[in-house]
Amino acid sequence: MKSASIHLRHHARTLLAFGLLAVLLVAFLAIHPRGASASVLTAWFNQGAALALVAIGQTLVVLTSGIDISIGAIMALCNCVASVLVQGDPLQVALGVAAVLLVGTLCGVVNGMIVVYARIQPIVATLATGTIYTGVALLVRPTPGGEVDAGLSDAMTGTLGDLVPTSLVALALVVLLVWEPLRRSLTGRTLFALGSAEQAAYMSGLSVDRAKVVAYATAGLFAAMAGLFLGFQTASGDAAIGLPYTLNSVAAVVLGGAALSGGVASVLGTIAGAFMLRTIGSLMFFTGVPPLAQPLFEGLVLICAVALGATRLLRIRNRLEIFR
């Protein structure tokens, strides 16, 4: 009984995030003209999948007490690369997908190397690299266009057996095959230790620098997946498509229960936070909120989410002050 109580308390933020998501989803399905149909749920999962992926990447960086301002730019760059390479015969498509994922990972490695070895603050380093990645994306795709393999796009945005959204299955597989092995590894445990007490982690002999580079590299990989999925949705590339995703990814991480101070985060909570943001946008659309006013309300949600994270950070710091 005691262990169950501790387990519940440990996952309270994640459970709260999913509780809020459930309320929002019920409200969304209640006002949607087509109700809780398979097509509506598939569209809902498709709308939130890209943000969920990029927010998972942001979670890894936030765990290290950092923030990746370039993650939206990496996403856009990979989306543009996908619109050039992910087409042709099956082998060419497979190689194109691999190239997109490699580009995102390399961008993340560059971010991590600059933060770790140049000793530049993450927000400054990634702001600079994000500008560079946006420039490269514009070189690859100066105007929106291109093409992404239609067959793969239909498969990834459709359903399995006319019931289960493919995007849901893909998201679950990514969490199981990428996040879970990383979380259980020594590097994953180091990531959690970094945010809680970086100096103590270093003194314990943990490979702090390596863990940080892995965090940024994996964030780049998730951003690449998100850019690729957006390519499947739009069947094209756009260098400006990642702009709103950077701040939204931070908001999703905070809504999912993560601490901006690092060391505390849940990927499942982050996924719930991402779908919350997307559901709020859909609710505003179906309740008749004027399109010009929607960014205002979305901005208020972002401010509240980030303020919530900042409040948690101040509370932790105030507690630490007591022991000084």
Short mmCIF file of C-alpha atoms in Angstrom, two decimals:
data_model
loop_
_atom_site.label_atom_id
_atom_site.label_comp_id
_atom_site.label_asym_id
_atom_site.label_seq_id
_atom_site.Cartn_x
_atom_site.Cartn_y
_atom_site.Cartn_z
CA MET A 1 0.00 0.00 0.00
CA LYS A 2 2.80 2.36 0.92
CA SER A 3 4.74 1.57 -2.27
CA ALA A 4 1.59 2.18 -4.34
CA SER A 5 1.15 5.57 -2.67
CA ILE A 6 4.77 6.50 -3.41
CA HIS A 7 4.40 5.34 -7.02
CA LEU A 8 1.21 7.39 -7.41
CA ARG A 9 2.86 10.48 -5.93
CA HIS A 10 5.88 10.03 -8.22
CA HIS A 11 3.67 10.00 -11.32
CA ALA A 12 1.14 12.57 -10.09
CA ARG A 13 2.08 15.19 -12.70
CA THR A 14 1.81 12.72 -15.56
CA LEU A 15 -1.56 11.46 -14.33
CA LEU A 16 -2.80 15.03 -13.98
CA ALA A 17 -1.68 15.78 -17.55
CA PHE A 18 -3.59 12.78 -18.91
CA GLY A 19 -6.61 13.70 -16.78
CA LEU A 20 -6.71 17.19 -18.28
CA LEU A 21 -6.19 15.73 -21.76
CA ALA A 22 -9.13 13.36 -21.25
CA VAL A 23 -11.39 16.27 -20.26
CA LEU A 24 -10.31 18.31 -23.29
CA LEU A 25 -10.72 15.33 -25.63
CA VAL A 26 -14.25 14.60 -24.38
CA ALA A 27 -15.17 18.26 -24.89
CA PHE A 28 -13.64 18.22 -28.38
CA LEU A 29 -15.50 15.06 -29.44
CA ALA A 30 -18.74 16.42 -27.96
CA ILE A 31 -18.69 19.56 -30.11
CA HIS A 32 -17.21 18.00 -33.26
CA PRO A 33 -19.88 17.68 -35.97
CA ARG A 34 -18.86 14.07 -36.71
CA GLY A 35 -18.50 12.99 -33.09
CA ALA A 36 -16.15 10.25 -31.90
CA SER A 37 -15.68 8.56 -35.27
CA ALA A 38 -12.55 6.71 -36.36
CA SER A 39 -11.75 9.39 -38.94
CA VAL A 40 -12.00 12.18 -36.35
CA LEU A 41 -9.72 10.35 -33.91
CA THR A 42 -7.24 9.59 -36.70
CA ALA A 43 -7.14 13.26 -37.68
CA TRP A 44 -6.71 14.18 -33.99
CA PHE A 45 -3.74 11.85 -33.59
CA ASN A 46 -2.21 13.11 -36.84
CA GLN A 47 -2.51 16.73 -35.71
CA GLY A 48 -0.73 16.07 -32.43
CA ALA A 49 1.91 13.54 -33.52
CA ALA A 50 4.46 16.00 -34.94
CA LEU A 51 4.31 18.25 -31.86
CA ALA A 52 4.54 15.20 -29.59
CA LEU A 53 7.70 14.02 -31.36
CA VAL A 54 9.45 17.39 -31.27
CA ALA A 55 8.37 17.87 -27.63
CA ILE A 56 9.93 14.51 -26.68
CA GLY A 57 13.19 15.81 -28.12
CA GLN A 58 12.83 19.01 -26.11
CA THR A 59 12.21 16.91 -22.98
CA LEU A 60 15.66 15.33 -23.26
CA VAL A 61 17.32 18.74 -23.38
CA VAL A 62 15.20 20.13 -20.53
CA LEU A 63 16.28 17.14 -18.41
CA THR A 64 19.83 18.53 -18.58
CA SER A 65 18.63 22.00 -17.45
CA GLY A 66 18.95 23.25 -21.02
CA ILE A 67 16.58 24.36 -23.75
CA ASP A 68 16.81 23.85 -27.51
CA ILE A 69 15.68 26.94 -29.42
CA SER A 70 16.80 25.38 -32.71
CA ILE A 71 14.51 22.36 -32.54
CA GLY A 72 11.84 23.94 -34.75
CA ALA A 73 14.48 24.93 -37.30
CA ILE A 74 15.88 21.37 -37.36
CA MET A 75 12.37 20.12 -37.87
CA ALA A 76 11.84 22.50 -40.80
CA LEU A 77 15.19 21.63 -42.36
CA CYS A 78 14.41 17.92 -42.21
CA ASN A 79 10.96 18.58 -43.65
CA CYS A 80 12.59 20.37 -46.60
CA VAL A 81 15.14 17.58 -47.08
CA ALA A 82 12.30 15.05 -47.03
CA SER A 83 10.51 16.96 -49.80
CA VAL A 84 13.60 16.47 -51.98
CA LEU A 85 14.76 12.96 -51.09
CA VAL A 86 11.75 10.91 -49.91
CA GLN A 87 10.42 9.97 -53.34
CA GLY A 88 11.10 7.46 -56.11
CA ASP A 89 11.30 3.68 -55.84
CA PRO A 90 11.12 1.92 -52.43
CA LEU A 91 14.91 1.84 -52.02
CA GLN A 92 15.22 5.55 -52.79
CA VAL A 93 12.42 6.32 -50.33
CA ALA A 94 14.10 4.25 -47.60
CA LEU A 95 17.44 5.94 -48.21
CA GLY A 96 15.71 9.33 -48.21
CA VAL A 97 14.10 8.63 -44.83
CA ALA A 98 17.47 7.52 -43.44
CA ALA A 99 19.11 10.70 -44.79
CA VAL A 100 16.45 12.89 -43.14
CA LEU A 101 16.97 11.20 -39.77
CA LEU A 102 20.74 11.51 -40.16
CA VAL A 103 20.51 15.24 -40.93
CA GLY A 104 18.45 15.86 -37.79
CA THR A 105 20.78 13.82 -35.62
CA LEU A 106 23.87 15.61 -36.96
CA CYS A 107 22.26 18.99 -36.27
CA GLY A 108 21.66 17.84 -32.71
CA VAL A 109 25.25 16.65 -32.36
CA VAL A 110 26.47 20.08 -33.48
CA ASN A 111 24.26 21.71 -30.85
CA GLY A 112 25.56 19.39 -28.15
CA MET A 113 29.20 19.87 -29.09
CA ILE A 114 28.85 23.66 -29.00
CA VAL A 115 27.08 23.61 -25.62
CA VAL A 116 29.50 21.13 -24.05
CA TYR A 117 32.87 22.07 -25.49
CA ALA A 118 32.43 25.76 -26.32
CA ARG A 119 30.75 26.28 -22.92
CA ILE A 120 28.05 28.48 -24.42
CA GLN A 121 24.66 28.70 -22.72
CA PRO A 122 22.18 26.34 -24.45
CA ILE A 123 19.64 29.06 -25.24
CA VAL A 124 22.31 31.22 -26.92
CA ALA A 125 24.00 28.35 -28.75
CA THR A 126 20.78 26.89 -30.13
CA LEU A 127 19.44 30.33 -31.07
CA ALA A 128 22.53 30.79 -33.25
CA THR A 129 22.47 27.31 -34.76
CA GLY A 130 18.72 27.57 -35.33
CA THR A 131 19.30 30.62 -37.50
CA ILE A 132 21.88 28.67 -39.51
CA TYR A 133 19.57 25.67 -39.92
CA THR A 134 16.76 27.95 -41.09
CA GLY A 135 19.10 29.44 -43.68
CA VAL A 136 20.06 26.00 -44.95
CA ALA A 137 16.37 25.02 -45.09
CA LEU A 138 15.69 28.06 -47.26
CA LEU A 139 18.53 27.05 -49.57
CA VAL A 140 17.05 23.57 -49.90
CA ARG A 141 13.48 24.79 -50.33
CA PRO A 142 13.27 28.58 -51.04
CA THR A 143 9.50 28.35 -51.46
CA PRO A 144 7.05 25.72 -50.16
CA GLY A 145 6.80 22.77 -52.50
CA GLY A 146 8.47 19.53 -53.45
CA GLU A 147 7.02 16.08 -53.05
CA VAL A 148 6.98 13.26 -50.50
CA ASP A 149 6.16 9.70 -51.55
CA ALA A 150 2.36 9.49 -51.75
CA GLY A 151 2.11 5.83 -50.78
CA LEU A 152 4.17 6.27 -47.62
CA SER A 153 2.31 9.49 -46.77
CA ASP A 154 -1.06 7.76 -47.03
CA ALA A 155 0.16 4.83 -44.94
CA MET A 156 1.62 6.99 -42.16
CA THR A 157 -1.42 9.28 -41.88
CA GLY A 158 -4.02 6.54 -42.33
CA THR A 159 -5.19 3.66 -40.15
CA LEU A 160 -4.30 0.04 -39.52
CA GLY A 161 -7.29 -2.20 -40.13
CA ASP A 162 -9.55 0.84 -40.58
CA LEU A 163 -9.46 1.34 -36.82
CA VAL A 164 -6.08 2.16 -35.23
CA PRO A 165 -4.36 5.39 -36.39
CA THR A 166 -0.93 4.64 -37.85
CA SER A 167 0.43 7.79 -36.19
CA LEU A 168 -0.53 6.38 -32.77
CA VAL A 169 1.27 3.10 -33.49
CA ALA A 170 4.32 4.96 -34.83
CA LEU A 171 4.46 7.21 -31.76
CA ALA A 172 4.18 4.21 -29.44
CA LEU A 173 6.96 2.38 -31.30
CA VAL A 174 9.23 5.43 -31.14
CA VAL A 175 8.74 5.66 -27.37
CA LEU A 176 9.35 1.93 -26.90
CA LEU A 177 12.31 1.60 -29.26
CA VAL A 178 14.10 4.92 -28.69
CA TRP A 179 13.08 6.50 -25.40
CA GLU A 180 12.75 3.40 -23.20
CA PRO A 181 16.19 1.92 -24.04
CA LEU A 182 17.76 5.36 -23.53
CA ARG A 183 15.96 5.91 -20.22
CA ARG A 184 17.12 2.57 -18.86
CA SER A 185 20.73 3.03 -19.99
CA LEU A 186 23.53 4.62 -17.98
CA THR A 187 23.35 7.66 -20.25
CA GLY A 188 19.64 8.01 -19.53
CA ARG A 189 20.17 7.84 -15.78
CA THR A 190 22.92 10.42 -16.18
CA LEU A 191 20.46 12.77 -17.93
CA PHE A 192 18.15 12.68 -14.91
CA ALA A 193 21.09 13.15 -12.56
CA LEU A 194 22.34 16.14 -14.56
CA GLY A 195 19.28 18.25 -13.91
CA SER A 196 19.08 17.30 -10.26
CA ALA A 197 22.74 17.89 -9.40
CA GLU A 198 25.22 18.21 -12.25
CA GLN A 199 28.24 18.68 -9.99
CA ALA A 200 27.36 15.60 -7.95
CA ALA A 201 26.89 13.60 -11.16
CA TYR A 202 30.32 14.71 -12.36
CA MET A 203 31.95 13.86 -9.02
CA SER A 204 30.31 10.42 -9.15
CA GLY A 205 32.25 9.64 -12.30
CA LEU A 206 29.30 9.84 -14.67
CA SER A 207 30.05 10.90 -18.24
CA VAL A 208 28.27 14.26 -18.05
CA ASP A 209 29.58 15.72 -21.32
CA ARG A 210 28.75 12.59 -23.29
CA ALA A 211 25.22 12.50 -21.85
CA LYS A 212 24.60 16.12 -22.86
CA VAL A 213 25.74 15.50 -26.43
CA VAL A 214 23.52 12.40 -26.60
CA ALA A 215 20.57 14.47 -25.31
CA TYR A 216 20.96 17.09 -28.04
CA ALA A 217 21.65 14.47 -30.72
CA THR A 218 18.52 12.51 -29.77
CA ALA A 219 16.53 15.75 -29.69
CA GLY A 220 17.68 16.34 -33.26
CA LEU A 221 16.59 12.82 -34.19
CA PHE A 222 13.10 13.41 -32.77
CA ALA A 223 12.90 16.77 -34.56
CA ALA A 224 13.78 14.94 -37.79
CA MET A 225 10.98 12.44 -37.17
CA ALA A 226 8.58 15.33 -36.60
CA GLY A 227 9.68 17.07 -39.79
CA LEU A 228 9.33 13.81 -41.69
CA PHE A 229 5.82 13.28 -40.35
CA LEU A 230 4.84 16.81 -41.34
CA GLY A 231 6.09 15.91 -44.81
CA PHE A 232 3.75 12.91 -44.78
CA GLN A 233 0.86 15.18 -43.78
CA THR A 234 1.46 17.95 -46.30
CA ALA A 235 3.26 15.90 -49.01
CA SER A 236 5.62 18.86 -49.41
CA GLY A 237 8.35 20.87 -47.68
CA ASP A 238 8.30 24.35 -46.12
CA ALA A 239 11.26 26.13 -44.49
CA ALA A 240 8.91 28.11 -42.23
CA ILE A 241 6.86 25.16 -41.01
CA GLY A 242 8.79 24.70 -37.76
CA LEU A 243 8.45 28.26 -36.43
CA PRO A 244 5.56 27.68 -33.99
CA TYR A 245 6.89 24.33 -32.80
CA THR A 246 9.81 25.59 -30.72
CA LEU A 247 7.80 27.39 -28.04
CA ASN A 248 4.96 24.89 -28.30
CA SER A 249 7.43 22.10 -27.55
CA VAL A 250 8.55 23.90 -24.39
CA ALA A 251 4.93 24.44 -23.36
CA ALA A 252 4.13 20.75 -23.96
CA VAL A 253 7.09 19.71 -21.81
CA VAL A 254 5.95 21.96 -18.95
CA LEU A 255 2.28 20.94 -19.25
CA GLY A 256 3.48 17.35 -19.07
CA GLY A 257 4.93 17.96 -15.62
CA ALA A 258 8.61 18.58 -16.36
CA ALA A 259 10.69 21.04 -14.35
CA LEU A 260 12.57 23.66 -16.35
CA SER A 261 15.31 23.34 -13.73
CA GLY A 262 15.97 19.86 -15.10
CA GLY A 263 16.06 16.39 -13.60
CA VAL A 264 12.28 15.89 -13.60
CA ALA A 265 10.37 14.95 -16.75
CA SER A 266 8.09 12.33 -18.21
CA VAL A 267 7.88 11.53 -21.90
CA LEU A 268 4.32 10.26 -21.46
CA GLY A 269 3.44 13.52 -19.72
CA THR A 270 5.06 15.46 -22.56
CA ILE A 271 2.97 13.57 -25.11
CA ALA A 272 -0.15 14.42 -23.12
CA GLY A 273 0.93 18.07 -23.02
CA ALA A 274 1.44 18.13 -26.80
CA PHE A 275 -2.01 16.70 -27.48
CA MET A 276 -3.51 19.13 -24.96
CA LEU A 277 -2.15 22.07 -26.93
CA ARG A 278 -3.45 20.68 -30.20
CA THR A 279 -6.87 19.93 -28.67
CA ILE A 280 -7.15 23.46 -27.28
CA GLY A 281 -6.54 24.79 -30.79
CA SER A 282 -9.21 22.51 -32.22
CA LEU A 283 -11.68 23.50 -29.50
CA MET A 284 -11.20 27.16 -30.35
CA PHE A 285 -11.85 26.41 -34.01
CA PHE A 286 -15.07 24.47 -33.42
CA THR A 287 -16.41 26.91 -30.80
CA GLY A 288 -16.22 29.72 -33.31
CA VAL A 289 -13.29 31.69 -31.93
CA PRO A 290 -12.29 34.10 -34.74
CA PRO A 291 -9.15 32.92 -36.57
CA LEU A 292 -7.39 36.21 -35.85
CA ALA A 293 -8.04 35.76 -32.11
CA GLN A 294 -6.81 32.17 -31.92
CA PRO A 295 -3.09 33.09 -31.76
CA LEU A 296 -3.94 35.38 -28.82
CA PHE A 297 -5.49 32.54 -26.82
CA GLU A 298 -2.72 30.13 -27.83
CA GLY A 299 -0.19 32.72 -26.65
CA LEU A 300 -1.96 32.97 -23.29
CA VAL A 301 -1.80 29.19 -22.92
CA LEU A 302 1.93 29.28 -23.73
CA ILE A 303 2.52 32.04 -21.17
CA CYS A 304 0.60 30.14 -18.49
CA ALA A 305 2.48 26.91 -19.24
CA VAL A 306 5.92 28.53 -19.14
CA ALA A 307 4.96 30.56 -16.05
CA LEU A 308 3.93 27.31 -14.37
CA GLY A 309 7.36 25.87 -15.10
CA ALA A 310 9.07 29.02 -13.83
CA THR A 311 6.98 28.92 -10.63
CA ARG A 312 8.11 25.34 -9.98
CA LEU A 313 11.71 26.39 -10.55
CA LEU A 314 11.43 29.29 -8.08
CA ARG A 315 9.79 27.02 -5.51
CA ILE A 316 12.69 24.58 -5.75
CA ARG A 317 15.24 27.37 -5.43
CA ASN A 318 13.44 28.82 -2.41
CA ARG A 319 13.54 25.42 -0.72
CA LEU A 320 17.26 25.18 -1.37
CA GLU A 321 17.80 28.63 0.15
CA ILE A 322 16.50 27.32 3.47
CA PHE A 323 19.40 24.87 3.73
CA ARG A 324 22.11 27.44 3.00
#
